[in-house]
């Protein structure tokens, strides 16, 4: 038996709730031990991401199991939700791979010194203010890393965090835009082309555009 079609407001709420869940990953913070301070930028999203993906995937399964009426608005919503979930999962996988590489890079052998591969032999902290040099040296010592390698890994962690945050921001924006379209427009027909109210969900069009660019 098919479940009665939900209202446009119901559908918009589903997308808005998903956007809110993704925003929680971006703002997540995780207590970081001094020995892992070089990974601090990525530990929050890396810890919060899997649970959010599991929750969103479970919600999508529930919606599919409900056998909702296949109206254009319902299909539009499911396409937006599924695309967001897929993009989020891919972005978290890329973040996880980046962190794995950073962990491997930081796994220095016993007795390693400032000339360990990846550490510039002539690296010095003279360009930093005295208080900054002291702080960097202390943090690097806590992490059992040479200062140069510590800063290198910290910088890479910041870059990985920024790239993941940018992906999440695009996902949040697309879900929010699609929620507004459901509230403002009838979404009575879903067509492949164009940017109007009857076009594909925002994130679907973004994915298709990226695929076209990659050809």
JSON list of C-alpha atoms in Angstrom, two decimals:
[
{"chain": "A", "resi": 1, "resn": "UNK", "atom": "CA", "xyz": [0.00, 0.00, 0.00]},
{"chain": "A", "resi": 2, "resn": "UNK", "atom": "CA", "xyz": [1.36, 3.41, -0.97]},
{"chain": "A", "resi": 3, "resn": "UNK", "atom": "CA", "xyz": [1.63, 6.04, 1.74]},
{"chain": "A", "resi": 4, "resn": "UNK", "atom": "CA", "xyz": [-0.27, 9.27, 0.96]},
{"chain": "A", "resi": 5, "resn": "UNK", "atom": "CA", "xyz": [1.90, 11.95, -0.59]},
{"chain": "A", "resi": 6, "resn": "UNK", "atom": "CA", "xyz": [3.49, 14.22, 2.02]},
{"chain": "A", "resi": 7, "resn": "UNK", "atom": "CA", "xyz": [2.95, 17.95, 1.75]},
{"chain": "A", "resi": 8, "resn": "UNK", "atom": "CA", "xyz": [5.58, 20.26, 0.30]},
{"chain": "A", "resi": 9, "resn": "UNK", "atom": "CA", "xyz": [6.16, 21.56, 3.82]},
{"chain": "A", "resi": 10, "resn": "UNK", "atom": "CA", "xyz": [6.86, 18.01, 5.04]},
{"chain": "A", "resi": 11, "resn": "UNK", "atom": "CA", "xyz": [9.35, 17.47, 2.23]},
{"chain": "A", "resi": 12, "resn": "UNK", "atom": "CA", "xyz": [11.05, 20.80, 2.89]},
{"chain": "A", "resi": 13, "resn": "UNK", "atom": "CA", "xyz": [11.45, 19.89, 6.58]},
{"chain": "A", "resi": 14, "resn": "UNK", "atom": "CA", "xyz": [13.20, 16.62, 5.65]},
{"chain": "A", "resi": 15, "resn": "UNK", "atom": "CA", "xyz": [15.76, 18.51, 3.59]},
{"chain": "A", "resi": 16, "resn": "UNK", "atom": "CA", "xyz": [16.18, 21.25, 6.18]},
{"chain": "A", "resi": 17, "resn": "UNK", "atom": "CA", "xyz": [16.78, 18.65, 8.90]},
{"chain": "A", "resi": 18, "resn": "UNK", "atom": "CA", "xyz": [19.42, 16.98, 6.73]},
{"chain": "A", "resi": 19, "resn": "UNK", "atom": "CA", "xyz": [21.13, 20.34, 6.17]},
{"chain": "A", "resi": 20, "resn": "UNK", "atom": "CA", "xyz": [21.14, 20.97, 9.91]},
{"chain": "A", "resi": 21, "resn": "UNK", "atom": "CA", "xyz": [22.68, 17.54, 10.54]},
{"chain": "A", "resi": 22, "resn": "UNK", "atom": "CA", "xyz": [25.49, 18.23, 8.05]},
{"chain": "A", "resi": 23, "resn": "UNK", "atom": "CA", "xyz": [26.15, 21.62, 9.65]},
{"chain": "A", "resi": 24, "resn": "UNK", "atom": "CA", "xyz": [26.72, 19.78, 12.92]},
{"chain": "A", "resi": 25, "resn": "UNK", "atom": "CA", "xyz": [29.69, 17.98, 11.36]},
{"chain": "A", "resi": 26, "resn": "UNK", "atom": "CA", "xyz": [31.30, 21.26, 10.33]},
{"chain": "A", "resi": 27, "resn": "UNK", "atom": "CA", "xyz": [31.02, 22.74, 13.81]},
{"chain": "A", "resi": 28, "resn": "UNK", "atom": "CA", "xyz": [31.93, 19.54, 15.69]},
{"chain": "A", "resi": 29, "resn": "UNK", "atom": "CA", "xyz": [34.87, 19.77, 18.06]},
{"chain": "A", "resi": 30, "resn": "UNK", "atom": "CA", "xyz": [36.80, 16.92, 19.60]},
{"chain": "A", "resi": 31, "resn": "UNK", "atom": "CA", "xyz": [39.06, 17.03, 22.63]},
{"chain": "A", "resi": 32, "resn": "UNK", "atom": "CA", "xyz": [42.60, 16.59, 21.40]},
{"chain": "A", "resi": 33, "resn": "UNK", "atom": "CA", "xyz": [45.46, 15.12, 23.41]},
{"chain": "A", "resi": 34, "resn": "UNK", "atom": "CA", "xyz": [48.69, 17.16, 23.30]},
{"chain": "A", "resi": 35, "resn": "UNK", "atom": "CA", "xyz": [50.33, 14.28, 21.44]},
{"chain": "A", "resi": 36, "resn": "UNK", "atom": "CA", "xyz": [47.78, 14.68, 18.63]},
{"chain": "A", "resi": 37, "resn": "UNK", "atom": "CA", "xyz": [47.44, 18.48, 18.47]},
{"chain": "A", "resi": 38, "resn": "UNK", "atom": "CA", "xyz": [48.75, 18.47, 14.88]},
{"chain": "A", "resi": 39, "resn": "UNK", "atom": "CA", "xyz": [45.54, 16.61, 13.91]},
{"chain": "A", "resi": 40, "resn": "UNK", "atom": "CA", "xyz": [43.16, 18.87, 15.84]},
{"chain": "A", "resi": 41, "resn": "UNK", "atom": "CA", "xyz": [41.60, 20.54, 12.73]},
{"chain": "A", "resi": 42, "resn": "UNK", "atom": "CA", "xyz": [40.27, 17.22, 11.41]},
{"chain": "A", "resi": 43, "resn": "UNK", "atom": "CA", "xyz": [39.33, 15.29, 14.54]},
{"chain": "A", "resi": 44, "resn": "UNK", "atom": "CA", "xyz": [35.97, 16.99, 15.06]},
{"chain": "A", "resi": 45, "resn": "UNK", "atom": "CA", "xyz": [34.46, 16.22, 11.64]},
{"chain": "A", "resi": 46, "resn": "UNK", "atom": "CA", "xyz": [36.20, 12.86, 11.52]},
{"chain": "A", "resi": 47, "resn": "UNK", "atom": "CA", "xyz": [34.51, 11.87, 14.78]},
{"chain": "A", "resi": 48, "resn": "UNK", "atom": "CA", "xyz": [31.06, 13.34, 14.10]},
{"chain": "A", "resi": 49, "resn": "UNK", "atom": "CA", "xyz": [30.79, 12.49, 10.40]},
{"chain": "A", "resi": 50, "resn": "UNK", "atom": "CA", "xyz": [30.16, 8.72, 10.54]},
{"chain": "A", "resi": 51, "resn": "UNK", "atom": "CA", "xyz": [27.25, 9.03, 12.99]},
{"chain": "A", "resi": 52, "resn": "UNK", "atom": "CA", "xyz": [25.58, 11.74, 10.92]},
{"chain": "A", "resi": 53, "resn": "UNK", "atom": "CA", "xyz": [25.94, 9.68, 7.75]},
{"chain": "A", "resi": 54, "resn": "UNK", "atom": "CA", "xyz": [24.50, 6.63, 9.51]},
{"chain": "A", "resi": 55, "resn": "UNK", "atom": "CA", "xyz": [21.54, 8.67, 10.74]},
{"chain": "A", "resi": 56, "resn": "UNK", "atom": "CA", "xyz": [20.85, 10.23, 7.35]},
{"chain": "A", "resi": 57, "resn": "UNK", "atom": "CA", "xyz": [21.18, 6.87, 5.58]},
{"chain": "A", "resi": 58, "resn": "UNK", "atom": "CA", "xyz": [18.72, 5.32, 8.04]},
{"chain": "A", "resi": 59, "resn": "UNK", "atom": "CA", "xyz": [16.30, 8.17, 7.44]},
{"chain": "A", "resi": 60, "resn": "UNK", "atom": "CA", "xyz": [16.55, 7.71, 3.67]},
{"chain": "A", "resi": 61, "resn": "UNK", "atom": "CA", "xyz": [15.88, 3.97, 4.03]},
{"chain": "A", "resi": 62, "resn": "UNK", "atom": "CA", "xyz": [12.81, 4.76, 6.12]},
{"chain": "A", "resi": 63, "resn": "UNK", "atom": "CA", "xyz": [11.52, 7.13, 3.45]},
{"chain": "A", "resi": 64, "resn": "UNK", "atom": "CA", "xyz": [12.05, 4.54, 0.72]},
{"chain": "A", "resi": 65, "resn": "UNK", "atom": "CA", "xyz": [10.42, 1.79, 2.80]},
{"chain": "A", "resi": 66, "resn": "UNK", "atom": "CA", "xyz": [7.41, 4.04, 3.35]},
{"chain": "A", "resi": 67, "resn": "UNK", "atom": "CA", "xyz": [6.56, 3.66, -0.37]},
{"chain": "A", "resi": 68, "resn": "UNK", "atom": "CA", "xyz": [5.63, 7.29, -0.72]},
{"chain": "A", "resi": 69, "resn": "UNK", "atom": "CA", "xyz": [3.47, 8.37, -3.63]},
{"chain": "A", "resi": 70, "resn": "UNK", "atom": "CA", "xyz": [5.76, 9.07, -6.58]},
{"chain": "A", "resi": 71, "resn": "UNK", "atom": "CA", "xyz": [4.81, 12.69, -7.13]},
{"chain": "A", "resi": 72, "resn": "UNK", "atom": "CA", "xyz": [7.37, 15.00, -8.77]},
{"chain": "A", "resi": 73, "resn": "UNK", "atom": "CA", "xyz": [7.89, 16.79, -5.46]},
{"chain": "A", "resi": 74, "resn": "UNK", "atom": "CA", "xyz": [8.59, 13.51, -3.64]},
{"chain": "A", "resi": 75, "resn": "UNK", "atom": "CA", "xyz": [11.03, 12.34, -6.31]},
{"chain": "A", "resi": 76, "resn": "UNK", "atom": "CA", "xyz": [12.68, 15.78, -6.27]},
{"chain": "A", "resi": 77, "resn": "UNK", "atom": "CA", "xyz": [13.15, 15.51, -2.50]},
{"chain": "A", "resi": 78, "resn": "UNK", "atom": "CA", "xyz": [14.50, 11.96, -2.55]},
{"chain": "A", "resi": 79, "resn": "UNK", "atom": "CA", "xyz": [16.94, 12.86, -5.33]},
{"chain": "A", "resi": 80, "resn": "UNK", "atom": "CA", "xyz": [18.20, 15.86, -3.38]},
{"chain": "A", "resi": 81, "resn": "UNK", "atom": "CA", "xyz": [18.51, 13.84, -0.16]},
{"chain": "A", "resi": 82, "resn": "UNK", "atom": "CA", "xyz": [20.27, 10.90, -1.80]},
{"chain": "A", "resi": 83, "resn": "UNK", "atom": "CA", "xyz": [22.69, 13.15, -3.70]},
{"chain": "A", "resi": 84, "resn": "UNK", "atom": "CA", "xyz": [23.59, 15.02, -0.53]},
{"chain": "A", "resi": 85, "resn": "UNK", "atom": "CA", "xyz": [24.16, 11.77, 1.33]},
{"chain": "A", "resi": 86, "resn": "UNK", "atom": "CA", "xyz": [26.34, 10.39, -1.46]},
{"chain": "A", "resi": 87, "resn": "UNK", "atom": "CA", "xyz": [28.45, 13.54, -1.70]},
{"chain": "A", "resi": 88, "resn": "UNK", "atom": "CA", "xyz": [28.84, 13.71, 2.07]},
{"chain": "A", "resi": 89, "resn": "UNK", "atom": "CA", "xyz": [29.93, 10.06, 2.24]},
{"chain": "A", "resi": 90, "resn": "UNK", "atom": "CA", "xyz": [32.49, 10.59, -0.52]},
{"chain": "A", "resi": 91, "resn": "UNK", "atom": "CA", "xyz": [33.85, 13.74, 1.13]},
{"chain": "A", "resi": 92, "resn": "UNK", "atom": "CA", "xyz": [34.20, 12.01, 4.49]},
{"chain": "A", "resi": 93, "resn": "UNK", "atom": "CA", "xyz": [36.00, 9.10, 2.83]},
{"chain": "A", "resi": 94, "resn": "UNK", "atom": "CA", "xyz": [38.46, 11.55, 1.26]},
{"chain": "A", "resi": 95, "resn": "UNK", "atom": "CA", "xyz": [38.99, 13.22, 4.63]},
{"chain": "A", "resi": 96, "resn": "UNK", "atom": "CA", "xyz": [39.62, 9.85, 6.25]},
{"chain": "A", "resi": 97, "resn": "UNK", "atom": "CA", "xyz": [42.20, 8.96, 3.61]},
{"chain": "A", "resi": 98, "resn": "UNK", "atom": "CA", "xyz": [43.93, 12.30, 4.12]},
{"chain": "A", "resi": 99, "resn": "UNK", "atom": "CA", "xyz": [44.10, 11.76, 7.88]},
{"chain": "A", "resi": 100, "resn": "UNK", "atom": "CA", "xyz": [45.46, 8.23, 7.40]},
{"chain": "A", "resi": 101, "resn": "UNK", "atom": "CA", "xyz": [48.30, 9.70, 5.34]},
{"chain": "A", "resi": 102, "resn": "UNK", "atom": "CA", "xyz": [49.00, 12.34, 7.96]},
{"chain": "A", "resi": 103, "resn": "UNK", "atom": "CA", "xyz": [49.10, 9.72, 10.70]},
{"chain": "A", "resi": 104, "resn": "UNK", "atom": "CA", "xyz": [51.56, 7.68, 8.66]},
{"chain": "A", "resi": 105, "resn": "UNK", "atom": "CA", "xyz": [53.68, 10.76, 8.01]},
{"chain": "A", "resi": 106, "resn": "UNK", "atom": "CA", "xyz": [53.77, 11.53, 11.72]},
{"chain": "A", "resi": 107, "resn": "UNK", "atom": "CA", "xyz": [54.77, 7.97, 12.69]},
{"chain": "A", "resi": 108, "resn": "UNK", "atom": "CA", "xyz": [58.46, 8.73, 13.05]},
{"chain": "A", "resi": 109, "resn": "UNK", "atom": "CA", "xyz": [60.86, 5.91, 13.90]},
{"chain": "A", "resi": 110, "resn": "UNK", "atom": "CA", "xyz": [62.42, 5.76, 17.33]},
{"chain": "A", "resi": 111, "resn": "UNK", "atom": "CA", "xyz": [65.33, 8.13, 17.66]},
{"chain": "A", "resi": 112, "resn": "UNK", "atom": "CA", "xyz": [64.14, 10.36, 14.82]},
{"chain": "A", "resi": 113, "resn": "UNK", "atom": "CA", "xyz": [65.64, 13.83, 14.70]},
{"chain": "A", "resi": 114, "resn": "UNK", "atom": "CA", "xyz": [64.99, 17.07, 12.89]},
{"chain": "A", "resi": 115, "resn": "UNK", "atom": "CA", "xyz": [66.57, 15.59, 9.78]},
{"chain": "A", "resi": 116, "resn": "UNK", "atom": "CA", "xyz": [63.87, 12.91, 9.46]},
{"chain": "A", "resi": 117, "resn": "UNK", "atom": "CA", "xyz": [62.58, 12.72, 5.84]},
{"chain": "A", "resi": 118, "resn": "UNK", "atom": "CA", "xyz": [59.93, 15.37, 5.43]},
{"chain": "A", "resi": 119, "resn": "UNK", "atom": "CA", "xyz": [61.74, 17.74, 7.83]},
{"chain": "A", "resi": 120, "resn": "UNK", "atom": "CA", "xyz": [63.89, 20.40, 6.17]},
{"chain": "A", "resi": 121, "resn": "UNK", "atom": "CA", "xyz": [67.41, 20.07, 7.52]},
{"chain": "A", "resi": 122, "resn": "UNK", "atom": "CA", "xyz": [67.82, 23.84, 7.61]},
{"chain": "A", "resi": 123, "resn": "UNK", "atom": "CA", "xyz": [64.40, 24.56, 9.09]},
{"chain": "A", "resi": 124, "resn": "UNK", "atom": "CA", "xyz": [64.40, 27.15, 11.82]},
{"chain": "A", "resi": 125, "resn": "UNK", "atom": "CA", "xyz": [61.86, 29.21, 13.68]},
{"chain": "A", "resi": 126, "resn": "UNK", "atom": "CA", "xyz": [63.66, 32.52, 13.48]},
{"chain": "A", "resi": 127, "resn": "UNK", "atom": "CA", "xyz": [60.88, 34.08, 11.40]},
{"chain": "A", "resi": 128, "resn": "UNK", "atom": "CA", "xyz": [58.42, 33.57, 14.27]},
{"chain": "A", "resi": 129, "resn": "UNK", "atom": "CA", "xyz": [57.96, 35.81, 17.27]},
{"chain": "A", "resi": 130, "resn": "UNK", "atom": "CA", "xyz": [59.67, 34.50, 20.44]},
{"chain": "A", "resi": 131, "resn": "UNK", "atom": "CA", "xyz": [56.39, 33.50, 22.08]},
{"chain": "A", "resi": 132, "resn": "UNK", "atom": "CA", "xyz": [55.29, 31.68, 18.90]},
{"chain": "A", "resi": 133, "resn": "UNK", "atom": "CA", "xyz": [58.61, 29.84, 18.67]},
{"chain": "A", "resi": 134, "resn": "UNK", "atom": "CA", "xyz": [58.19, 28.71, 22.24]},
{"chain": "A", "resi": 135, "resn": "UNK", "atom": "CA", "xyz": [54.62, 27.54, 21.64]},
{"chain": "A", "resi": 136, "resn": "UNK", "atom": "CA", "xyz": [55.50, 25.67, 18.43]},
{"chain": "A", "resi": 137, "resn": "UNK", "atom": "CA", "xyz": [58.48, 23.99, 20.05]},
{"chain": "A", "resi": 138, "resn": "UNK", "atom": "CA", "xyz": [56.38, 22.91, 23.03]},
{"chain": "A", "resi": 139, "resn": "UNK", "atom": "CA", "xyz": [53.57, 21.54, 20.86]},
{"chain": "A", "resi": 140, "resn": "UNK", "atom": "CA", "xyz": [56.02, 19.70, 18.61]},
{"chain": "A", "resi": 141, "resn": "UNK", "atom": "CA", "xyz": [57.73, 18.18, 21.64]},
{"chain": "A", "resi": 142, "resn": "UNK", "atom": "CA", "xyz": [54.38, 16.99, 23.03]},
{"chain": "A", "resi": 143, "resn": "UNK", "atom": "CA", "xyz": [53.69, 15.34, 19.67]},
{"chain": "A", "resi": 144, "resn": "UNK", "atom": "CA", "xyz": [57.21, 13.88, 19.54]},
{"chain": "A", "resi": 145, "resn": "UNK", "atom": "CA", "xyz": [57.78, 15.58, 16.18]},
{"chain": "A", "resi": 146, "resn": "UNK", "atom": "CA", "xyz": [60.44, 17.97, 14.89]},
{"chain": "A", "resi": 147, "resn": "UNK", "atom": "CA", "xyz": [58.99, 21.52, 14.73]},
{"chain": "A", "resi": 148, "resn": "UNK", "atom": "CA", "xyz": [59.15, 21.68, 10.93]},
{"chain": "A", "resi": 149, "resn": "UNK", "atom": "CA", "xyz": [57.34, 18.39, 10.44]},
{"chain": "A", "resi": 150, "resn": "UNK", "atom": "CA", "xyz": [54.81, 19.35, 13.10]},
{"chain": "A", "resi": 151, "resn": "UNK", "atom": "CA", "xyz": [53.94, 22.54, 11.23]},
{"chain": "A", "resi": 152, "resn": "UNK", "atom": "CA", "xyz": [53.86, 20.69, 7.91]},
{"chain": "A", "resi": 153, "resn": "UNK", "atom": "CA", "xyz": [51.34, 18.13, 9.16]},
{"chain": "A", "resi": 154, "resn": "UNK", "atom": "CA", "xyz": [49.29, 20.78, 10.94]},
{"chain": "A", "resi": 155, "resn": "UNK", "atom": "CA", "xyz": [49.10, 22.75, 7.69]},
{"chain": "A", "resi": 156, "resn": "UNK", "atom": "CA", "xyz": [48.00, 19.69, 5.74]},
{"chain": "A", "resi": 157, "resn": "UNK", "atom": "CA", "xyz": [45.37, 18.93, 8.38]},
{"chain": "A", "resi": 158, "resn": "UNK", "atom": "CA", "xyz": [44.06, 22.48, 8.08]},
{"chain": "A", "resi": 159, "resn": "UNK", "atom": "CA", "xyz": [43.88, 22.11, 4.29]},
{"chain": "A", "resi": 160, "resn": "UNK", "atom": "CA", "xyz": [42.01, 18.78, 4.54]},
{"chain": "A", "resi": 161, "resn": "UNK", "atom": "CA", "xyz": [39.61, 20.32, 7.04]},
{"chain": "A", "resi": 162, "resn": "UNK", "atom": "CA", "xyz": [39.01, 23.31, 4.77]},
{"chain": "A", "resi": 163, "resn": "UNK", "atom": "CA", "xyz": [38.29, 21.13, 1.73]},
{"chain": "A", "resi": 164, "resn": "UNK", "atom": "CA", "xyz": [35.86, 19.01, 3.72]},
{"chain": "A", "resi": 165, "resn": "UNK", "atom": "CA", "xyz": [34.16, 22.10, 5.14]},
{"chain": "A", "resi": 166, "resn": "UNK", "atom": "CA", "xyz": [33.76, 23.54, 1.64]},
{"chain": "A", "resi": 167, "resn": "UNK", "atom": "CA", "xyz": [32.06, 20.35, 0.46]},
{"chain": "A", "resi": 168, "resn": "UNK", "atom": "CA", "xyz": [29.75, 20.37, 3.48]},
{"chain": "A", "resi": 169, "resn": "UNK", "atom": "CA", "xyz": [28.94, 24.03, 2.91]},
{"chain": "A", "resi": 170, "resn": "UNK", "atom": "CA", "xyz": [27.93, 23.29, -0.67]},
{"chain": "A", "resi": 171, "resn": "UNK", "atom": "CA", "xyz": [25.79, 20.36, 0.49]},
{"chain": "A", "resi": 172, "resn": "UNK", "atom": "CA", "xyz": [24.10, 22.48, 3.18]},
{"chain": "A", "resi": 173, "resn": "UNK", "atom": "CA", "xyz": [23.43, 25.29, 0.72]},
{"chain": "A", "resi": 174, "resn": "UNK", "atom": "CA", "xyz": [21.97, 22.93, -1.89]},
{"chain": "A", "resi": 175, "resn": "UNK", "atom": "CA", "xyz": [19.68, 21.19, 0.60]},
{"chain": "A", "resi": 176, "resn": "UNK", "atom": "CA", "xyz": [18.52, 24.55, 1.93]},
{"chain": "A", "resi": 177, "resn": "UNK", "atom": "CA", "xyz": [17.87, 25.90, -1.56]},
{"chain": "A", "resi": 178, "resn": "UNK", "atom": "CA", "xyz": [15.88, 22.80, -2.50]},
{"chain": "A", "resi": 179, "resn": "UNK", "atom": "CA", "xyz": [13.85, 23.10, 0.71]},
{"chain": "A", "resi": 180, "resn": "UNK", "atom": "CA", "xyz": [13.01, 26.70, -0.23]},
{"chain": "A", "resi": 181, "resn": "UNK", "atom": "CA", "xyz": [12.04, 25.63, -3.74]},
{"chain": "A", "resi": 182, "resn": "UNK", "atom": "CA", "xyz": [9.62, 23.12, -2.30]},
{"chain": "A", "resi": 183, "resn": "UNK", "atom": "CA", "xyz": [8.02, 25.81, -0.18]},
{"chain": "A", "resi": 184, "resn": "UNK", "atom": "CA", "xyz": [7.99, 28.52, -2.85]},
{"chain": "A", "resi": 185, "resn": "UNK", "atom": "CA", "xyz": [7.17, 26.51, -5.97]},
{"chain": "A", "resi": 186, "resn": "UNK", "atom": "CA", "xyz": [4.84, 23.68, -6.89]},
{"chain": "A", "resi": 187, "resn": "UNK", "atom": "CA", "xyz": [7.63, 21.44, -8.30]},
{"chain": "A", "resi": 188, "resn": "UNK", "atom": "CA", "xyz": [4.89, 19.86, -10.37]},
{"chain": "A", "resi": 189, "resn": "UNK", "atom": "CA", "xyz": [7.26, 18.61, -13.07]},
{"chain": "A", "resi": 190, "resn": "UNK", "atom": "CA", "xyz": [10.93, 17.69, -12.85]},
{"chain": "A", "resi": 191, "resn": "UNK", "atom": "CA", "xyz": [12.92, 18.18, -16.05]},
{"chain": "A", "resi": 192, "resn": "UNK", "atom": "CA", "xyz": [16.60, 17.68, -16.82]},
{"chain": "A", "resi": 193, "resn": "UNK", "atom": "CA", "xyz": [17.53, 21.12, -18.07]},
{"chain": "A", "resi": 194, "resn": "UNK", "atom": "CA", "xyz": [17.30, 24.67, -16.83]},
{"chain": "A", "resi": 195, "resn": "UNK", "atom": "CA", "xyz": [17.44, 26.41, -13.48]},
{"chain": "A", "resi": 196, "resn": "UNK", "atom": "CA", "xyz": [13.75, 27.01, -12.89]},
{"chain": "A", "resi": 197, "resn": "UNK", "atom": "CA", "xyz": [11.42, 25.49, -10.28]},
{"chain": "A", "resi": 198, "resn": "UNK", "atom": "CA", "xyz": [10.87, 22.39, -12.43]},
{"chain": "A", "resi": 199, "resn": "UNK", "atom": "CA", "xyz": [14.56, 21.55, -12.85]},
{"chain": "A", "resi": 200, "resn": "UNK", "atom": "CA", "xyz": [16.51, 18.87, -11.02]},
{"chain": "A", "resi": 201, "resn": "UNK", "atom": "CA", "xyz": [17.54, 19.41, -7.39]},
{"chain": "A", "resi": 202, "resn": "UNK", "atom": "CA", "xyz": [20.42, 21.82, -6.87]},
{"chain": "A", "resi": 203, "resn": "UNK", "atom": "CA", "xyz": [22.99, 19.24, -5.80]},
{"chain": "A", "resi": 204, "resn": "UNK", "atom": "CA", "xyz": [22.05, 16.86, -8.62]},
{"chain": "A", "resi": 205, "resn": "UNK", "atom": "CA", "xyz": [22.69, 19.64, -11.15]},
{"chain": "A", "resi": 206, "resn": "UNK", "atom": "CA", "xyz": [26.01, 20.42, -9.44]},
{"chain": "A", "resi": 207, "resn": "UNK", "atom": "CA", "xyz": [27.08, 16.78, -9.66]},
{"chain": "A", "resi": 208, "resn": "UNK", "atom": "CA", "xyz": [26.09, 16.55, -13.31]},
{"chain": "A", "resi": 209, "resn": "UNK", "atom": "CA", "xyz": [28.00, 19.77, -14.05]},
{"chain": "A", "resi": 210, "resn": "UNK", "atom": "CA", "xyz": [31.12, 18.38, -12.40]},
{"chain": "A", "resi": 211, "resn": "UNK", "atom": "CA", "xyz": [30.84, 15.15, -14.36]},
{"chain": "A", "resi": 212, "resn": "UNK", "atom": "CA", "xyz": [30.50, 17.13, -17.57]},
{"chain": "A", "resi": 213, "resn": "UNK", "atom": "CA", "xyz": [33.58, 19.22, -16.69]},
{"chain": "A", "resi": 214, "resn": "UNK", "atom": "CA", "xyz": [35.62, 16.10, -15.93]},
{"chain": "A", "resi": 215, "resn": "UNK", "atom": "CA", "xyz": [34.99, 14.61, -19.38]}
]
